[in-house]
Coordinates of C-alpha atoms in Angstrom, one line a residue:
M1077 CA 29.8 7.3 -19.4
Q1078 CA 29.8 4.1 -17.3
S1079 CA 32.9 3.6 -15.2
G1080 CA 32.6 0.8 -12.6
S1081 CA 30.3 -2.1 -11.8
I1082 CA 28.1 -0.4 -9.2
L1083 CA 25.2 1.8 -10.2
N1084 CA 24.5 4.6 -7.8
I1085 CA 21.2 6.4 -8.0
S1086 CA 19.7 9.4 -6.3
C1087 CA 16.3 11.0 -6.7
Y1088 CA 13.4 12.5 -4.8
L1089 CA 9.8 13.3 -5.5
F1090 CA 7.4 15.5 -3.6
V1091 CA 4.1 13.6 -3.6
S1092 CA 1.5 13.2 -0.8
L1093 CA 1.7 9.8 0.9
A1094 CA -0.7 8.5 3.4
D1095 CA 0.7 5.0 3.8
T1096 CA 4.3 5.7 4.9
A1097 CA 4.7 2.8 7.3
A1098 CA 3.5 0.2 4.9
L1099 CA 5.5 1.7 2.1
R1100 CA 8.6 1.7 4.2
D1101 CA 8.2 -2.1 4.9
R1102 CA 7.5 -2.9 1.3
L1103 CA 10.4 -0.9 -0.1
H1104 CA 12.9 -2.2 2.5
A1105 CA 11.9 -5.8 1.9
R1106 CA 12.4 -5.6 -1.9
A1107 CA 15.7 -3.6 -1.7
D1108 CA 17.0 -6.1 0.9
A1109 CA 16.1 -9.0 -1.3
L1110 CA 17.9 -7.4 -4.3
G1111 CA 21.0 -6.8 -2.2
L1112 CA 20.9 -3.0 -2.4
K1113 CA 22.4 -0.6 0.1
G1114 CA 21.8 3.0 0.8
T1115 CA 19.1 5.2 2.3
V1116 CA 15.4 5.7 1.5
L1117 CA 13.5 8.4 3.4
I1118 CA 9.7 8.5 3.3
A1119 CA 7.4 11.2 4.7
E1120 CA 3.9 12.5 4.1
E1121 CA 5.4 14.9 1.6
G1122 CA 7.2 12.4 -0.5
I1123 CA 10.3 10.2 -1.0
N1124 CA 14.1 10.9 -1.1
L1125 CA 16.5 8.1 -1.9
F1126 CA 20.2 7.1 -2.5
L1127 CA 20.8 3.5 -3.4
A1128 CA 23.6 1.5 -5.0
G1129 CA 24.1 -2.0 -6.3
P1130 CA 24.4 -4.0 -9.5
A1131 CA 22.6 -2.3 -12.3
G1132 CA 20.1 -5.0 -12.9
A1133 CA 19.0 -5.0 -9.2
V1134 CA 18.8 -1.2 -9.0
N1135 CA 16.8 -0.9 -12.1
A1136 CA 14.4 -3.7 -11.0
W1137 CA 13.8 -1.9 -7.7
V1138 CA 13.1 1.4 -9.5
D1139 CA 10.8 -0.2 -12.1
E1140 CA 8.7 -1.8 -9.3
L1141 CA 8.5 1.6 -7.5
R1142 CA 7.5 3.3 -10.7
A1143 CA 4.7 0.8 -11.2
D1144 CA 3.0 2.7 -8.3
A1145 CA 1.3 5.6 -10.1
R1146 CA 2.4 8.0 -7.4
F1147 CA 6.0 7.4 -8.4
A1148 CA 5.7 7.1 -12.1
T1149 CA 7.6 10.3 -12.8
L1150 CA 10.7 9.4 -10.7
T1151 CA 13.8 10.1 -12.7
P1152 CA 17.0 9.0 -10.9
K1153 CA 20.3 10.6 -11.5
E1154 CA 23.0 8.0 -12.1
S1155 CA 26.7 7.6 -11.5
W1156 CA 29.0 4.6 -11.3
S1157 CA 31.6 3.3 -8.9
D1158 CA 34.0 0.4 -8.6
T1159 CA 32.8 -0.5 -5.1
Q1160 CA 29.6 -0.2 -3.0
P1161 CA 29.7 3.2 -1.3
F1162 CA 27.1 2.4 1.4
Q1163 CA 27.7 0.1 4.3
R1164 CA 24.0 -0.9 4.9
L1165 CA 20.4 -0.4 3.9
K1166 CA 18.2 2.1 5.7
V1167 CA 14.5 2.8 4.9
K1168 CA 13.0 5.3 7.4
V1169 CA 9.8 7.2 7.9
K1170 CA 10.6 10.9 8.7
G1171 CA 8.6 14.1 9.4
E1172 CA 10.1 15.6 6.2
I1173 CA 12.2 14.1 3.4
I1174 CA 14.4 17.2 3.8
R1175 CA 14.0 19.0 7.0
M1176 CA 13.3 22.8 7.0
N1177 CA 11.0 23.0 10.0
R1178 CA 8.5 25.1 8.0
P1179 CA 5.2 23.1 8.0
T1180 CA 3.6 25.5 5.5
V1181 CA 6.3 24.7 2.9
R1182 CA 4.8 21.6 1.3
P1183 CA 5.9 21.2 -2.3
D1184 CA 3.5 18.2 -2.6
Q1185 CA 0.6 20.5 -2.0
A1186 CA 1.6 23.6 -4.0
P1187 CA 2.6 24.5 -7.5
R1188 CA 6.3 23.9 -8.1
A1189 CA 8.6 26.9 -8.1
P1190 CA 10.1 27.6 -11.6
A1191 CA 12.8 25.0 -12.5
L1192 CA 15.7 26.1 -14.6
P1193 CA 17.2 23.5 -17.0
P1194 CA 21.0 23.1 -16.6
A1195 CA 21.6 24.1 -20.2
T1196 CA 19.7 27.4 -19.8
L1197 CA 21.7 28.2 -16.6
A1198 CA 25.0 27.5 -18.4
R1199 CA 23.9 29.9 -21.2
W1200 CA 22.9 32.6 -18.7
L1201 CA 26.2 32.3 -16.9
D1202 CA 28.0 32.5 -20.3
Q1203 CA 26.2 35.7 -21.2
G1204 CA 26.3 37.2 -17.7
H1205 CA 22.6 37.8 -17.3
D1206 CA 19.2 36.1 -17.8
D1207 CA 17.1 36.5 -20.9
D1208 CA 15.5 39.7 -19.6
G1209 CA 18.9 41.2 -19.0
R1210 CA 18.8 40.8 -15.2
E1211 CA 21.8 40.0 -13.1
V1212 CA 21.9 36.3 -12.1
V1213 CA 23.1 35.3 -8.7
M1214 CA 23.7 31.7 -7.6
L1215 CA 22.5 30.9 -4.1
D1216 CA 24.0 27.8 -2.5
T1217 CA 21.5 26.1 -0.2
R1218 CA 23.9 23.4 1.1
N1219 CA 25.8 23.3 4.4
G1220 CA 29.0 25.2 4.6
F1221 CA 31.2 22.1 4.7
E1222 CA 29.6 20.9 1.4
V1223 CA 30.3 24.2 -0.3
D1224 CA 34.0 23.8 0.7
H1225 CA 34.2 20.9 -1.7
G1226 CA 33.1 22.9 -4.7
A1227 CA 30.5 25.5 -5.8
F1228 CA 29.4 27.7 -8.7
D1229 CA 31.8 30.5 -9.4
G1230 CA 30.9 33.6 -7.3
A1231 CA 28.0 31.8 -5.6
I1232 CA 26.4 33.2 -2.4
D1233 CA 27.3 31.0 0.6
W1234 CA 25.6 31.8 3.9
R1235 CA 27.7 29.1 5.7
L1236 CA 24.6 27.2 6.8
H1237 CA 25.1 24.6 9.5
K1238 CA 21.9 22.8 8.5
F1239 CA 19.2 23.3 6.0
S1240 CA 16.6 24.5 8.6
D1241 CA 18.8 27.6 9.0
F1242 CA 17.9 28.7 5.5
P1243 CA 14.7 30.7 6.2
G1244 CA 16.5 32.7 9.0
A1245 CA 19.5 33.4 6.7
L1246 CA 17.2 34.6 4.0
A1247 CA 15.4 37.0 6.4
A1248 CA 18.8 38.5 7.2
H1249 CA 19.9 38.8 3.6
R1250 CA 16.7 39.3 1.6
D1251 CA 17.5 42.9 0.5
E1252 CA 20.8 41.8 -1.0
L1253 CA 18.8 39.7 -3.5
A1254 CA 16.1 42.2 -4.5
G1255 CA 16.0 43.1 -8.1
K1256 CA 18.1 40.1 -9.2
T1257 CA 17.3 36.7 -10.7
V1258 CA 18.1 34.2 -7.9
V1259 CA 19.0 30.6 -8.8
S1260 CA 19.0 28.4 -5.8
Y1261 CA 20.9 25.1 -6.1
C1262 CA 22.0 22.1 -4.1
T1263 CA 23.3 18.6 -4.7
G1264 CA 20.3 16.9 -6.4
G1265 CA 17.5 19.4 -6.3
I1266 CA 15.5 18.7 -3.2
R1267 CA 16.8 21.5 -0.9
C1268 CA 16.7 24.1 -3.6
E1269 CA 13.1 23.1 -4.4
K1270 CA 11.9 24.1 -0.9
A1271 CA 14.3 27.1 -0.9
A1272 CA 12.8 28.4 -4.1
M1273 CA 9.3 28.3 -2.6
V1274 CA 10.5 30.4 0.3
L1275 CA 12.3 32.8 -2.0
E1276 CA 9.1 33.3 -4.0
A1277 CA 7.1 33.8 -0.9
E1278 CA 9.5 36.7 -0.1
G1279 CA 8.6 38.3 -3.4
L1280 CA 12.0 37.5 -5.1
Q1281 CA 12.5 36.4 -8.7
A1282 CA 13.6 32.9 -8.0
W1283 CA 14.4 29.7 -9.8
Q1284 CA 15.6 26.3 -8.7
L1285 CA 18.3 24.5 -10.6
D1286 CA 16.5 21.5 -12.0
G1287 CA 18.2 18.3 -10.8
G1288 CA 20.8 20.2 -8.8
I1289 CA 24.5 20.0 -9.3
L1290 CA 24.6 16.4 -10.3
K1291 CA 22.2 16.9 -13.2
Y1292 CA 24.2 20.1 -14.1
F1293 CA 27.4 18.0 -14.2
E1294 CA 25.7 15.4 -16.4
E1295 CA 24.3 17.8 -18.9
T1296 CA 26.9 20.6 -19.1
G1297 CA 30.2 19.1 -17.9
G1298 CA 30.3 21.5 -15.0
K1299 CA 31.2 24.8 -16.7
H1300 CA 31.2 27.8 -14.3
Y1301 CA 31.6 25.4 -11.4
H1302 CA 34.8 24.8 -9.5
G1303 CA 35.8 21.8 -7.4
G1304 CA 33.7 18.7 -6.8
C1305 CA 30.2 18.0 -5.4
F1306 CA 30.0 16.5 -1.9
V1307 CA 27.9 13.4 -1.7
F1308 CA 26.8 11.6 1.5
D1309 CA 28.5 8.3 0.9
E1310 CA 31.9 6.8 0.9
R1311 CA 32.8 8.4 -2.4
E1312 CA 32.7 11.8 -0.6
S1313 CA 32.9 14.1 -3.6
L1314 CA 32.2 13.7 -7.3
A1315 CA 34.0 15.5 -10.1
P1316 CA 32.0 17.0 -13.1
D1317 CA 32.5 13.7 -14.9
L1318 CA 30.5 12.1 -12.0
R1319 CA 33.5 10.1 -11.0
P1320 CA 34.9 10.3 -7.4
V1321 CA 37.4 13.1 -6.9
A1322 CA 40.9 11.6 -6.7

């Protein structure tokens, strides 16, 4: 439900890009002309973005991006606010769109780890197990301070300081996950996408929550989740109705 005049979008896509510098210049110029603010990260492995502005301007920018066949499947998650939550526009070329420091983990060059729809996860949590009767454990891949704003009930929290700590934490705790169905999750899906690949490589039964917490809020209303979801803008934390936490 719309509440506010500013449309906020977030999305990512792992896709191989060879023209990162030219793409940065083009996307910055168009976003600036439309008066948008936020952050767009571009790397050889794909794109990750958070933008906000009047709905017409945001949708025009997204439509132009999707006109490039490489980005045709982009599906932004939307929320609304009364004011612009970003102070400026930044479009940057980075080594990774989400830093893990594992060069061999390239979702743009490998089959995607299994993605679990929010409705299926909610059903599994309702019944207390997956469809094969296995115990389901929720693995939070976010930084510890983000988890403090809210998390899935009973989720595993390794108190990560940064996402690149995840592989080392997994090495220390792998045996605790053996024999269980592990669902990795994060804010919008990008971190748990890489995390699920690493979990699979360790021989674990792993899923990623498709679309992350924000998509789960949108489609389920946040059942089995307590608190809000931290976001990296001036709204700070969103409630399950996707409005800023009061």
